[in-house]
mmCIF file of C-alpha atoms in Angstrom:
data_model
loop_
_atom_site.group_PDB
_atom_site.id
_atom_site.type_symbol
_atom_site.label_atom_id
_atom_site.label_comp_id
_atom_site.label_asym_id
_atom_site.label_seq_id
_atom_site.Cartn_x
_atom_site.Cartn_y
_atom_site.Cartn_z
ATOM 1 C CA UNK A 11 91.290 95.316 91.491
ATOM 2 C CA UNK A 12 91.791 98.881 92.607
ATOM 3 C CA UNK A 13 93.872 100.399 95.358
ATOM 4 C CA UNK A 14 91.789 101.470 98.336
ATOM 5 C CA UNK A 15 92.204 104.244 100.867
ATOM 6 C CA UNK A 16 93.928 102.954 104.014
ATOM 7 C CA UNK A 17 91.811 105.077 106.388
ATOM 8 C CA UNK A 18 88.607 103.790 104.804
ATOM 9 C CA UNK A 19 89.616 100.144 104.619
ATOM 10 C CA UNK A 20 91.395 99.973 107.989
ATOM 11 C CA UNK A 21 89.890 102.641 110.267
ATOM 12 C CA UNK A 22 91.956 103.592 113.294
ATOM 13 C CA UNK A 23 90.471 102.355 116.555
ATOM 14 C CA UNK A 24 91.494 102.279 120.209
ATOM 15 C CA UNK A 25 93.423 99.176 121.235
ATOM 16 C CA UNK A 26 90.553 96.768 121.987
ATOM 17 C CA UNK A 27 92.065 94.403 124.569
ATOM 18 C CA UNK A 28 92.843 94.427 128.267
ATOM 19 C CA UNK A 29 96.068 92.520 127.577
ATOM 20 C CA UNK A 30 98.801 95.063 128.297
ATOM 21 C CA UNK A 31 101.603 92.759 127.096
ATOM 22 C CA UNK A 32 100.714 92.595 123.397
ATOM 23 C CA UNK A 33 103.027 94.593 121.140
ATOM 24 C CA UNK A 34 103.234 95.930 117.605
ATOM 25 C CA UNK A 35 105.350 93.625 115.454
ATOM 26 C CA UNK A 36 106.776 96.543 113.494
ATOM 27 C CA UNK A 37 108.159 98.716 116.317
ATOM 28 C CA UNK A 38 107.948 96.179 119.188
ATOM 29 C CA UNK A 39 106.296 98.750 121.513
ATOM 30 C CA UNK A 40 103.229 97.812 123.586
ATOM 31 C CA UNK A 41 99.749 98.636 122.280
ATOM 32 C CA UNK A 42 98.281 99.937 125.558
ATOM 33 C CA UNK A 43 96.367 103.233 125.169
ATOM 34 C CA UNK A 44 97.205 103.651 121.477
ATOM 35 C CA UNK A 45 95.287 103.652 118.213
ATOM 36 C CA UNK A 46 95.630 100.580 116.037
ATOM 37 C CA UNK A 47 94.626 99.328 112.615
ATOM 38 C CA UNK A 48 93.477 95.736 112.124
ATOM 39 C CA UNK A 49 94.207 94.399 108.644
ATOM 40 C CA UNK A 50 91.975 91.999 106.728
ATOM 41 C CA UNK A 51 94.334 89.181 107.768
ATOM 42 C CA UNK A 52 93.470 90.186 111.382
ATOM 43 C CA UNK A 53 96.978 91.346 112.306
ATOM 44 C CA UNK A 54 97.059 94.518 114.391
ATOM 45 C CA UNK A 55 99.618 97.356 114.296
ATOM 46 C CA UNK A 56 100.039 100.906 115.617
ATOM 47 C CA UNK A 57 98.442 103.328 113.167
ATOM 48 C CA UNK A 58 101.693 105.213 112.574
ATOM 49 C CA UNK A 59 103.680 101.991 112.079
ATOM 50 C CA UNK A 60 101.398 100.369 109.527
ATOM 51 C CA UNK A 61 100.841 103.668 107.696
ATOM 52 C CA UNK A 62 104.603 103.964 107.142
ATOM 53 C CA UNK A 63 104.818 100.286 106.178
ATOM 54 C CA UNK A 64 102.030 100.626 103.591
ATOM 55 C CA UNK A 65 103.921 103.459 101.883
ATOM 56 C CA UNK A 66 106.581 100.876 100.967
ATOM 57 C CA UNK A 67 104.715 97.581 100.751
ATOM 58 C CA UNK A 68 101.264 96.286 99.858
ATOM 59 C CA UNK A 69 101.535 93.182 102.042
ATOM 60 C CA UNK A 70 101.101 92.507 105.769
ATOM 61 C CA UNK A 71 104.438 92.635 107.639
ATOM 62 C CA UNK A 72 103.662 89.338 109.385
ATOM 63 C CA UNK A 73 101.909 87.033 106.929
ATOM 64 C CA UNK A 74 102.562 88.844 103.621
ATOM 65 C CA UNK A 75 98.870 88.814 102.675
ATOM 66 C CA UNK A 76 97.986 91.487 100.117
ATOM 67 C CA UNK A 77 96.351 94.364 101.958
ATOM 68 C CA UNK A 78 95.984 97.319 99.586
ATOM 69 C CA UNK A 79 93.911 95.700 96.875
ATOM 70 C CA UNK A 80 90.524 94.268 97.602
ATOM 71 C CA UNK A 81 87.258 93.548 95.853
ATOM 72 C CA UNK A 82 85.295 93.495 99.109
ATOM 73 C CA UNK A 83 83.498 96.778 99.956
ATOM 74 C CA UNK A 84 85.099 98.723 102.854
ATOM 75 C CA UNK A 85 81.864 98.572 104.866
ATOM 76 C CA UNK A 86 81.942 94.758 104.734
ATOM 77 C CA UNK A 87 85.593 94.722 105.778
ATOM 78 C CA UNK A 88 84.789 96.930 108.767
ATOM 79 C CA UNK A 89 81.924 94.651 109.781
ATOM 80 C CA UNK A 90 84.188 91.599 109.458
ATOM 81 C CA UNK A 91 86.863 93.288 111.584
ATOM 82 C CA UNK A 92 84.362 94.267 114.281
ATOM 83 C CA UNK A 93 82.922 90.735 114.325
ATOM 84 C CA UNK A 94 86.427 89.318 114.769
ATOM 85 C CA UNK A 95 87.208 91.731 117.600
ATOM 86 C CA UNK A 96 83.962 90.789 119.389
ATOM 87 C CA UNK A 97 84.908 87.113 119.151
ATOM 88 C CA UNK A 98 88.348 87.829 120.628
ATOM 89 C CA UNK A 99 86.943 89.888 123.481
#
């Protein structure tokens, strides 16, 4: 396993929902009109929050899944994330 680049594996994207009550579990602020990263475990965080978190930990803040090491190609991870977001919307 090798460490991957955060920007490549978890590209920043606009908050994809109309729900204006959902918040980032790291800072507790609302997501509305902000950029987010969706991890492979499907948890979503503000870009700046998860970037700081990843500097100190290689696991998701919510479920503790390993996030920095992956055998799956980044392009496949992006496709999986987009597919998940389409299902949610």
